[in-house]
Coordinates of C-alpha atoms and ligand atoms in Angstrom, one line a residue:
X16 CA -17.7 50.9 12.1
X17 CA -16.4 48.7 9.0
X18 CA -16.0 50.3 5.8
X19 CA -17.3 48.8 2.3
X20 CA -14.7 51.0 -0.1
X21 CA -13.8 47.9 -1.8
X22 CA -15.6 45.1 -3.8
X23 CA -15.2 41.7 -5.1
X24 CA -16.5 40.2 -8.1
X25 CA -17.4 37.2 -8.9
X26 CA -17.2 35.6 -12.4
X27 CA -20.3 33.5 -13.1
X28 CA -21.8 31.6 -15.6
X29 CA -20.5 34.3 -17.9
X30 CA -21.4 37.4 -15.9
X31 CA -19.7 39.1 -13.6
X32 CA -20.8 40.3 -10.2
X33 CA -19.8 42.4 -7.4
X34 CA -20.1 42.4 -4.0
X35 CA -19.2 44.6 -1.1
X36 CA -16.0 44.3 1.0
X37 CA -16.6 44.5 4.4
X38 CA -13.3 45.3 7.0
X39 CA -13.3 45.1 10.8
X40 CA -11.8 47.4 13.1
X41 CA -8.5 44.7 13.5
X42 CA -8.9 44.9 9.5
X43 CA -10.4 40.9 9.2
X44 CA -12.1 40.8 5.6
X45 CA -15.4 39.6 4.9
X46 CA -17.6 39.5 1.3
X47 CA -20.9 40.7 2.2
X48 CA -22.7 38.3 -0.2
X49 CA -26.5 39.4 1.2
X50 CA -27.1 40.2 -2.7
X51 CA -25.4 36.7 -3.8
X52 CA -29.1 34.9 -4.5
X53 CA -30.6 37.5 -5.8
X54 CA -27.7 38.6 -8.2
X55 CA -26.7 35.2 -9.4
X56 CA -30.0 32.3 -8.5
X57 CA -26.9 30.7 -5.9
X58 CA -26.6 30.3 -2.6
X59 CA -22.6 29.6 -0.4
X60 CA -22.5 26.3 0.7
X61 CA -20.2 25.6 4.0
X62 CA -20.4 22.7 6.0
X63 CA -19.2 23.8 9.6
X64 CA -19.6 27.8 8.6
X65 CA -16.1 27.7 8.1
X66 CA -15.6 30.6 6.3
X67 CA -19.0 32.1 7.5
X68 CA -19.5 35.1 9.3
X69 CA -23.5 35.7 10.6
X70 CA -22.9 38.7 12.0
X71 CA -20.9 42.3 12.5
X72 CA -20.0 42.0 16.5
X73 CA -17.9 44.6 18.6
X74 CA -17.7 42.1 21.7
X75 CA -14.9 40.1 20.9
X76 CA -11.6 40.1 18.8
X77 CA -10.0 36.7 18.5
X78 CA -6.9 35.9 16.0
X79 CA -6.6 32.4 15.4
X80 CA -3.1 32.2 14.3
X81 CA -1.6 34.3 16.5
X82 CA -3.6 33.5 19.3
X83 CA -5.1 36.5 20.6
X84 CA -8.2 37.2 22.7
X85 CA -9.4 40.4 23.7
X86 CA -12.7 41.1 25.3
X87 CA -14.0 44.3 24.3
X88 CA -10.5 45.5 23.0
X89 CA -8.9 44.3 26.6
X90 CA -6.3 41.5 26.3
X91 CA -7.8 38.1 27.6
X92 CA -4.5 37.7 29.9
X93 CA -4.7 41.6 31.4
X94 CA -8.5 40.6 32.3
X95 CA -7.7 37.4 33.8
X96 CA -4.8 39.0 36.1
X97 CA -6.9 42.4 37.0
X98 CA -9.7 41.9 37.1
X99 CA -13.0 39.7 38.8
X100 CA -15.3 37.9 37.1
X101 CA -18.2 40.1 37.8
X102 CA -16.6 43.4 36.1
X103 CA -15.6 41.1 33.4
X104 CA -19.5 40.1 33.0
X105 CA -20.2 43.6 33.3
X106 CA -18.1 44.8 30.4
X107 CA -19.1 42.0 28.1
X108 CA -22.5 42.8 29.3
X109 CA -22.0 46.8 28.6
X110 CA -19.4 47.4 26.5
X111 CA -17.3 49.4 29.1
X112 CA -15.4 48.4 32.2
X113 CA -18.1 49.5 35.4
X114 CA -16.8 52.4 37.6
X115 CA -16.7 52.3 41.3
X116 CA -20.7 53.4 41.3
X117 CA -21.8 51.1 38.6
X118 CA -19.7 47.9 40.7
X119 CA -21.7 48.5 43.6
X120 CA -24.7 48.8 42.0
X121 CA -24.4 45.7 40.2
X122 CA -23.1 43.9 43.3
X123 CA -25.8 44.8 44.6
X124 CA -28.6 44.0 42.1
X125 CA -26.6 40.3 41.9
X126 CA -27.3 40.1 45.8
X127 CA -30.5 41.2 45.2
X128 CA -31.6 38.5 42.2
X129 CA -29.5 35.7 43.8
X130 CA -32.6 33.3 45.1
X131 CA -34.4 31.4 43.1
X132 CA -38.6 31.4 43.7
X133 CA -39.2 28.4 46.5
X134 CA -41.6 26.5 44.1
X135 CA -38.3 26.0 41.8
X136 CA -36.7 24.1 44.4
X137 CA -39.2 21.6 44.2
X138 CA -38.3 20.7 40.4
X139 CA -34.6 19.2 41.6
X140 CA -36.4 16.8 43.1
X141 CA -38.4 15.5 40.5
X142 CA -35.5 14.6 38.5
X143 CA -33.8 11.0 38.2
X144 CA -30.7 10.2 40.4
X145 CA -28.6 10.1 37.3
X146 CA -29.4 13.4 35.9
X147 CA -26.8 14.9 34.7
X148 CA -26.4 18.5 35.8
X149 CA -26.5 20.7 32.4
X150 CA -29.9 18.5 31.5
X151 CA -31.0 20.6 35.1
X152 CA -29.2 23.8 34.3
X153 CA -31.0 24.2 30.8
X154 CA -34.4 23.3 32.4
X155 CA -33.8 25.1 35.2
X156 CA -33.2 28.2 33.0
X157 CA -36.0 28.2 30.1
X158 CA -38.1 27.7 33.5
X159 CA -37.5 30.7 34.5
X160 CA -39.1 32.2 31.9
X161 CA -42.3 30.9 33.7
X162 CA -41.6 33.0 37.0
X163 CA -40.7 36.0 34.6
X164 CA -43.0 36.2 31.8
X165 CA -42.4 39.9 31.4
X166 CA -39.6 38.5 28.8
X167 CA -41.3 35.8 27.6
X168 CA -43.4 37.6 24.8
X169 CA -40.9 39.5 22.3
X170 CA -42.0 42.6 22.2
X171 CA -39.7 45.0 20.1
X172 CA -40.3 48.0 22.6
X173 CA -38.7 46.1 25.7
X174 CA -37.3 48.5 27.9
X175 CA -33.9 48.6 28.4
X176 CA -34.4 48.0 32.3
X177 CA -36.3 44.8 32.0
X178 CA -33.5 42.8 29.6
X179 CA -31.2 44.6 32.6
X180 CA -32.6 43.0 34.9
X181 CA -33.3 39.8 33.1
X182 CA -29.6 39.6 32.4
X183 CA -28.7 40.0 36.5
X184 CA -31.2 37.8 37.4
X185 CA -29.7 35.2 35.1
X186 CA -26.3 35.9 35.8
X187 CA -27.1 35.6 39.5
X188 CA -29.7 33.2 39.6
X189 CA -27.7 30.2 37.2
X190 CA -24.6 30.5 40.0
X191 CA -27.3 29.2 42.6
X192 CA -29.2 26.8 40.2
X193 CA -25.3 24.9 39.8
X194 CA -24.8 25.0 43.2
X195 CA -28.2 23.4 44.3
X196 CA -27.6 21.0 41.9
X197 CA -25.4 19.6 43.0
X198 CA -26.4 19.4 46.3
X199 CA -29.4 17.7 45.1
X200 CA -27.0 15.3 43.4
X201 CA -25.3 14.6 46.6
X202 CA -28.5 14.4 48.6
X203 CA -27.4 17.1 50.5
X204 CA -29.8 19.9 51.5
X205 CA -29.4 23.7 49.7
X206 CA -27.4 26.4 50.9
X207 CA -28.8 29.3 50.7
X208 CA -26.6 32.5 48.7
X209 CA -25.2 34.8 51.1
X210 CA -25.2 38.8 50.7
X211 CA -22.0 39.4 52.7
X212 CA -20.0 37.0 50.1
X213 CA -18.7 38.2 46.3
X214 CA -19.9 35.9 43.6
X215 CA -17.0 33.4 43.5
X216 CA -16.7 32.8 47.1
X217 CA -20.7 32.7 47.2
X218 CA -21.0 30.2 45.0
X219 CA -18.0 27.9 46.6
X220 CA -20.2 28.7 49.7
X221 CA -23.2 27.4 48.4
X222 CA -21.7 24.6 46.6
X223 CA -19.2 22.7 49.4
X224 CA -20.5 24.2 52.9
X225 CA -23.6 22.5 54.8
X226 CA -25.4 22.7 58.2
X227 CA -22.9 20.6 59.8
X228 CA -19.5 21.6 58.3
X229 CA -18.7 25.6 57.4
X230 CA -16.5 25.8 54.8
X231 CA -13.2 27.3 54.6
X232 CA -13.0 29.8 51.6
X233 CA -9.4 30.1 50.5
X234 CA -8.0 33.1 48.7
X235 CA -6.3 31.1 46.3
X236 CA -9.3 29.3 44.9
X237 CA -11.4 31.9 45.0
X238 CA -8.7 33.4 42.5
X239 CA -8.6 30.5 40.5
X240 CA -12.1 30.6 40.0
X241 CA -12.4 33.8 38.8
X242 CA -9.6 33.8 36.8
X243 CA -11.1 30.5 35.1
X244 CA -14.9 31.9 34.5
X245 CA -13.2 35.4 33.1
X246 CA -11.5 32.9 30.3
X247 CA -14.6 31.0 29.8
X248 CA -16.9 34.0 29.4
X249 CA -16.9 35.1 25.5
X250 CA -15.7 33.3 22.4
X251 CA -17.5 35.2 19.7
X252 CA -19.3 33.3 17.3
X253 CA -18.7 29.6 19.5
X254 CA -21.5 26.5 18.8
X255 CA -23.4 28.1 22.0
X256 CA -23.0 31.6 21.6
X257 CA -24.4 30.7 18.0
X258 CA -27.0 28.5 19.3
X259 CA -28.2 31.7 21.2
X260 CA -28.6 34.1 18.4
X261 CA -29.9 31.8 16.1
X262 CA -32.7 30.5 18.8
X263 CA -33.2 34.6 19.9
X264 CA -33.1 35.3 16.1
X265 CA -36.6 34.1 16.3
X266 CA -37.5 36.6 19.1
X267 CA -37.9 34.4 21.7
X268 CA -36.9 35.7 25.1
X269 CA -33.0 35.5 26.8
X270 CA -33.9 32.6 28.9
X271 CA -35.1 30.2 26.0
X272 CA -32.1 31.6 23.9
X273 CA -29.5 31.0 27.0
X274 CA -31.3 27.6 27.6
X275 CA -30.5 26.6 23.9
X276 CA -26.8 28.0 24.5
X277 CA -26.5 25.5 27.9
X278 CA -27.7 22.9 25.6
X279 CA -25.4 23.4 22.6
X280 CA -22.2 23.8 25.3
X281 CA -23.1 20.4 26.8
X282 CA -21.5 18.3 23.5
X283 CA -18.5 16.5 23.8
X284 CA -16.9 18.2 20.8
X285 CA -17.5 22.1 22.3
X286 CA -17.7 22.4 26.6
X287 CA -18.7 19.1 27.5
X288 CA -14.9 17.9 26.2
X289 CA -13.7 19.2 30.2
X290 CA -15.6 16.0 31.5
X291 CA -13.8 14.2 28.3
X292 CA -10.5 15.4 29.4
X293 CA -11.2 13.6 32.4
X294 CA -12.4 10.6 31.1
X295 CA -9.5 10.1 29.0
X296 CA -7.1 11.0 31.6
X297 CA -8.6 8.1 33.7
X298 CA -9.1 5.5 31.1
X299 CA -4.9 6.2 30.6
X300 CA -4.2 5.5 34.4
X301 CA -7.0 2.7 34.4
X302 CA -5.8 0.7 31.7
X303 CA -2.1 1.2 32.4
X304 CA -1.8 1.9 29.1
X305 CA 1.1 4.6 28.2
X306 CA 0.9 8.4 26.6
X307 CA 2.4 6.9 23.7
X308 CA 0.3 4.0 22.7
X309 CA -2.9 6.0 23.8
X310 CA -1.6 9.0 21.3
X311 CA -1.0 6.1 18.4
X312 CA -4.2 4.6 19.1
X313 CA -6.2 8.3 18.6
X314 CA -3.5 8.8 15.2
X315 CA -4.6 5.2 14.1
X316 CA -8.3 5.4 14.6
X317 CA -8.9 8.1 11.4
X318 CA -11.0 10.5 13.5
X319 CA -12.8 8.2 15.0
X320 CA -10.9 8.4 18.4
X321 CA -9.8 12.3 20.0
X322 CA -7.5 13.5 22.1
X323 CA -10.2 16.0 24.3
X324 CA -9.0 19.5 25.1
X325 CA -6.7 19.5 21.8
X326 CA -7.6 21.0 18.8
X327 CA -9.6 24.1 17.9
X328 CA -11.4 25.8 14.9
X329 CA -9.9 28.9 15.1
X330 CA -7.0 28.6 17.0
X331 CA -4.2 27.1 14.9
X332 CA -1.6 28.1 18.0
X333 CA -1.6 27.4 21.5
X334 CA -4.7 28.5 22.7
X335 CA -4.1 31.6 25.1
X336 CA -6.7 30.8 27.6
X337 CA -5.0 27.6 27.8
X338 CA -1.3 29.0 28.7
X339 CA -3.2 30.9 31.3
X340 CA -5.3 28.2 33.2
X341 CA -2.0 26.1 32.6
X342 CA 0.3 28.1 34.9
X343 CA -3.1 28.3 37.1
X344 CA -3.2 24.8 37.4
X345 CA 0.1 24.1 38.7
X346 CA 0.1 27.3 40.7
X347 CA -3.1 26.2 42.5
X348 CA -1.9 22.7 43.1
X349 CA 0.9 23.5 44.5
X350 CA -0.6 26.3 46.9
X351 CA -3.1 23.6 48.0
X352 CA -0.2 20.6 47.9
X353 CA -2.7 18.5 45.8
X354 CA -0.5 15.6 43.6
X355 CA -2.6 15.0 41.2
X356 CA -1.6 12.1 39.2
X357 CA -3.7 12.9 36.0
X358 CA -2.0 16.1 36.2
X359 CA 1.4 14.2 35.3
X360 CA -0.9 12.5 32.5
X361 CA -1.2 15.5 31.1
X362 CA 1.5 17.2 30.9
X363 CA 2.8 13.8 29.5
X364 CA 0.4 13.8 27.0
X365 CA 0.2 17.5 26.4
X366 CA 4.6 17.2 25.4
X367 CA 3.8 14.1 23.6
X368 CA 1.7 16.2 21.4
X369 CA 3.0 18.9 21.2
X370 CA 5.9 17.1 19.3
X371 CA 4.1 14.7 17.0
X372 CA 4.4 15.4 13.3
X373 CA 0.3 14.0 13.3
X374 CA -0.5 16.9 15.5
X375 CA 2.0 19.8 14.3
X376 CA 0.5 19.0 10.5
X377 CA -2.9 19.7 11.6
X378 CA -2.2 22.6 14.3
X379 CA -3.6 21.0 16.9
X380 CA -2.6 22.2 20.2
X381 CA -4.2 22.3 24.0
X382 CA -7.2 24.3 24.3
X383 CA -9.3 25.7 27.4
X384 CA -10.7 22.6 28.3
X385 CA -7.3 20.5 28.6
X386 CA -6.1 22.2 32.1
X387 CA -9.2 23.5 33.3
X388 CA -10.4 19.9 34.9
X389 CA -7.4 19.1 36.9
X390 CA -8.2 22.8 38.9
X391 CA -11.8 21.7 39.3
X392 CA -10.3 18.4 40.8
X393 CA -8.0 20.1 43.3
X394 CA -11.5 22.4 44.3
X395 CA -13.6 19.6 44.9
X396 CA -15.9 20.2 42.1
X397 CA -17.1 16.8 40.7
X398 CA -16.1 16.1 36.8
X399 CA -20.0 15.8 35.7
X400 CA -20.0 19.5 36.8
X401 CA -16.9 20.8 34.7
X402 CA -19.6 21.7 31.8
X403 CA -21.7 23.3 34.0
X404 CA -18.5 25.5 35.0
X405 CA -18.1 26.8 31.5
X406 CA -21.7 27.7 31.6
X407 CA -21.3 29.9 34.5
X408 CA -18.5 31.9 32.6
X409 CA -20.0 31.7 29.3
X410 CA -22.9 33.3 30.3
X411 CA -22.1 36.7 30.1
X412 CA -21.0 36.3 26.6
X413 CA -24.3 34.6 25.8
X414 CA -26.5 37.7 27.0
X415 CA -23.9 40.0 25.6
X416 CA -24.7 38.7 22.1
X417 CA -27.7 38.3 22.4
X418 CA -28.2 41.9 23.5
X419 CA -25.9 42.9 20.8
X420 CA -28.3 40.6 18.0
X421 CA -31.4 42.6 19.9
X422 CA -29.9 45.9 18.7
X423 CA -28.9 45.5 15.8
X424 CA -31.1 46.3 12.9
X425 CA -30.0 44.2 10.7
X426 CA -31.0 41.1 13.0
X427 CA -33.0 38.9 11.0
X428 CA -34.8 35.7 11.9
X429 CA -31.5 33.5 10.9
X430 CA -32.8 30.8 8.4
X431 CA -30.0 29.0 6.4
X432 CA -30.3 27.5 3.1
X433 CA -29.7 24.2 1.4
X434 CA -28.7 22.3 -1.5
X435 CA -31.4 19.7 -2.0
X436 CA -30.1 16.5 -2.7
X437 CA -32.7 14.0 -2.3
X438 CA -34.9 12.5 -5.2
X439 CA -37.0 14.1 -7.9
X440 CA -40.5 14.0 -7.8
X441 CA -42.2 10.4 -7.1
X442 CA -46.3 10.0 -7.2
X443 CA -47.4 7.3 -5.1
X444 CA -48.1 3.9 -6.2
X445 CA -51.5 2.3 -5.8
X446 CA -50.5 -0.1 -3.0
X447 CA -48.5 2.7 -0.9
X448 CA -51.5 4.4 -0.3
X449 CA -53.8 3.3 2.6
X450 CA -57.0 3.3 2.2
X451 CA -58.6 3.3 6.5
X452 CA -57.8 5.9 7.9
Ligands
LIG519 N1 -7.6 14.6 18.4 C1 -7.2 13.9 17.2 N2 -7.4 14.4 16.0 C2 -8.0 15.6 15.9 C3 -8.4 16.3 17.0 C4 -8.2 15.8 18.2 N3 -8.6 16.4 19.3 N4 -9.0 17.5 16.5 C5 -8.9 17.4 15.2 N5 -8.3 16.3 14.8 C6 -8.0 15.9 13.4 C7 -9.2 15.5 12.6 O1 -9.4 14.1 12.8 C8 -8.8 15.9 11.2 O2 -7.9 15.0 10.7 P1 -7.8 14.7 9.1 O3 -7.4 15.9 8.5 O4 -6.9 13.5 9.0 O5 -9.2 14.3 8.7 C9 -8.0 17.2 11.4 O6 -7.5 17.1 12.8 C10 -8.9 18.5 11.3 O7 -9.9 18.4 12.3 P2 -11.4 18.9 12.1 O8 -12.3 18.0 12.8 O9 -11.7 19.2 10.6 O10 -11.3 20.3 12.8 P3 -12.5 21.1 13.3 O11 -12.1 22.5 13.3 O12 -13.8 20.7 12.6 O13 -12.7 20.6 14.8 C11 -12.7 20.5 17.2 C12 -12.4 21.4 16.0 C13 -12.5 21.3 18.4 C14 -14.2 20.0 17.1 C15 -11.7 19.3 17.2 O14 -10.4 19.7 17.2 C16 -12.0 18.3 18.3 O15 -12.9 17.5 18.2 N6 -11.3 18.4 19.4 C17 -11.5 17.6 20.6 C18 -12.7 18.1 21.4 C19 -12.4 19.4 22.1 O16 -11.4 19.4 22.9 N7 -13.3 20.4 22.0 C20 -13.1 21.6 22.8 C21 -12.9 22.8 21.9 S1 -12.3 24.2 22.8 C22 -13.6 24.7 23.8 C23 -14.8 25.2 23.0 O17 -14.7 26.4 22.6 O18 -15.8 24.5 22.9

């Protein structure tokens, strides 16, 4: 637990006050400032919540400059070698790594909560061609509170078992909600989940195989895939993972919260920056135009123009997930002897910047999203699905915190401040008023 031996004080309009040091367990510092209004008539104003913490969290530690990540104390990199998605979901989920009883159990409850109700099917099809898939996903997912309204009323006495279960049906349910989809996208009919398949391989299943054509379900990927939703699945306080506590903050049940969290990931700037990647990566091969004048372009346009999958709030290193997914990457595409030209793009781009004074000033290096669309590619999976990828991994972090925010007694309806800036008091003028009504 942190410790609050220490204090800082502020000087203020003449008075001095203090205020409570709080330390983590990795020793990271925090003021708690709770008393800050009340003490001084002031409230913190910070644009971004860069130097904002909303929360005390024992889910996941993550160093910025030195570029560390470790879920529940385990190294990001140890998880991604050892271990399957699943356990990974479970310990995010639980706080523990499962033993051999508690993996078959939740194997099996996964199996068990892997269909969705028939009457959902019908909402795919009521959706425009063009849909894109996480507009699906998040509607897909507050609807489920209709089919399960046991969660749908906060009520502080929950049982444990029902948010259990709530958080396997999700974690089960949103792997065939992607996968169908897609197929709806393709206009090709559902595949059903499959008990006698683990959850990767499952949802490859249900994702590329139809009536006509099995499909083949290759060691390799299925690794790949697991190894890529294990580095997608927490990132402490992250735009999503936020989203979700702020949204639960207000009691509202996990699939509302987790349907905010889908919705928050979907931006350009946080997990929708995979299809970016993409996009950028073709619009370079398109236009002919070379690493180097697209890089000067980006420098040149003041912000206005990004390089996607570089750059990072808190990581001012390489990002680790990203050295991981990058030797991923090349291992996959050469296992599955895919020549992927945007993969040459990329490492062209990702040297280019890697060496540019514009990019060393500012710390900006590749982050998760840079690699991870080249090994969608090679598996087949389509880029306006890459966001709905990250959702699948983030998800366990997203119950995780908001199980944690649940629990903790502290949890308070999250309701932020501001500095009003607008104009003084005006009374309304004769002729601004209207007079039928
Ligand atoms: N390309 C070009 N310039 C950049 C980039 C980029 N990708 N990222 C930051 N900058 C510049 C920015 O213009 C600013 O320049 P200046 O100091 O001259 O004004 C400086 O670097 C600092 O940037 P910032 O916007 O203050 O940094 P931030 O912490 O607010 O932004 C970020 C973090 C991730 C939003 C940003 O780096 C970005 O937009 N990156 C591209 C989108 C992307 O790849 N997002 C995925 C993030 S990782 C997955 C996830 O967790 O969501």
């Amino acid at each position: 637990m942190p410790t609050s031996d220490d204090v800082a004080s502020l000087h203020f309009r003449g008075q001095t006050h203090e205020f409570p040091v709080i330390t983590g367990s990795e020793n990271e510092l925090g003021i708690d400032i709770a008393a800050l209004r009340k003490k001084t008539g002031a409230v913190t104003l910070d644009y971004g919540y860069i130097n904002t913490g909303s929360c005390e969290s024992a889910i996941t530690y993550l160093d910025g400059e030195k570029g560390i990540l470790r879920y529940r104390g385990y190294p990001v990199e140890d998880l991604a070698a050892n271990s399957r998605f699943v356990e990974v979901a479970y310990l995010l989920i639980n706080g523990h790594m499962p033993t051999p009883h508690e993996r078959t159990e939740w194997s099996g409850l996964l199996n068990q909560h892997s269909m969705i109700h028939e009457d959902m099917r019908h909402f795919f099809y009521r959706f425009p061609d063009h849909a894109h898939p996480m507009a699906i996903l998040s509607a897909m997912v507050v609807s489920l509170s209709t089919f399960y309204p046991e969660l749908s009323q906060h009520r502080p006495e929950e049982p444990e078992e029902a948010i259990h279960i709530a958080a396997t049906r999700l974690m089960s349910k949103l792997r065939t909600v992607a996968a169908f989809s897609y197929k709806k996208s393709i206009g090709e009919p559902f595949v059903y989940p499959r008990h006698d398949l683990k959850y990767c391989a499952n949802f490859l299943n249900m994702m590329f195989s139809s009536p006509v054509c099995p499909y083949e379900i290759r060691p390799e990927v299925v690794k790949a895939l697991n190894v890529l939703l294990i580095l997608h699945a927490d990132h402490e306080q992250n735009c999503s993972t936020a989203a979700v506590r702020l949204v639960g903050s207000a009691r509202v049940n996990l699939y509302a919260s987790v349907a905010a969290g889908i919705c928050a990931l979907w931006g350009p700037l946080h997990g929708g920056a995979n299809q970016m990647v993409i996009d950028m990566l073709e619009e370079i091969r398109d236009s002919g135009t070379s690493v180097r004048d697209y890089v000067e372009q980006v420098k040149a346009s003041k912000g206005r123009k990004l390089l996607y999958g570089f750059g990072h709030r808190v990581y001012k290193t390489y990002d680790p997930r990203a050295k991981i997914i990058k030797k991923c990457c090349d291992d996959l595409l050469s296992v599955l002897k895919v020549n992927d030209p945007l993969l040459d793009i990329a490492h062209e781009l990702e040297a280019y910047g890697l060496h540019d004074e514009y990019f060393l000033s500012r710390n900006l290096y590749p982050n998760v999203d840079f690699y991870s669309g080249i090994i969608y590619r090679a598996i087949g999976i389509p880029k306006e699905m890459f966001t709905v990828m990250f959702a699948l991994g983030r998800l366990p972090g997203w119950i995780a915190h908001w199980k944690e925010a649940r629990e903790d007694p502290r949890f308070k309806l999250q309701r932020p401040r501001q500095i009003y800036v607008g104009p003084n008091m005006r009374v309304l003028r004769d002729e601004d008023k209207t007079r039928e009504h």
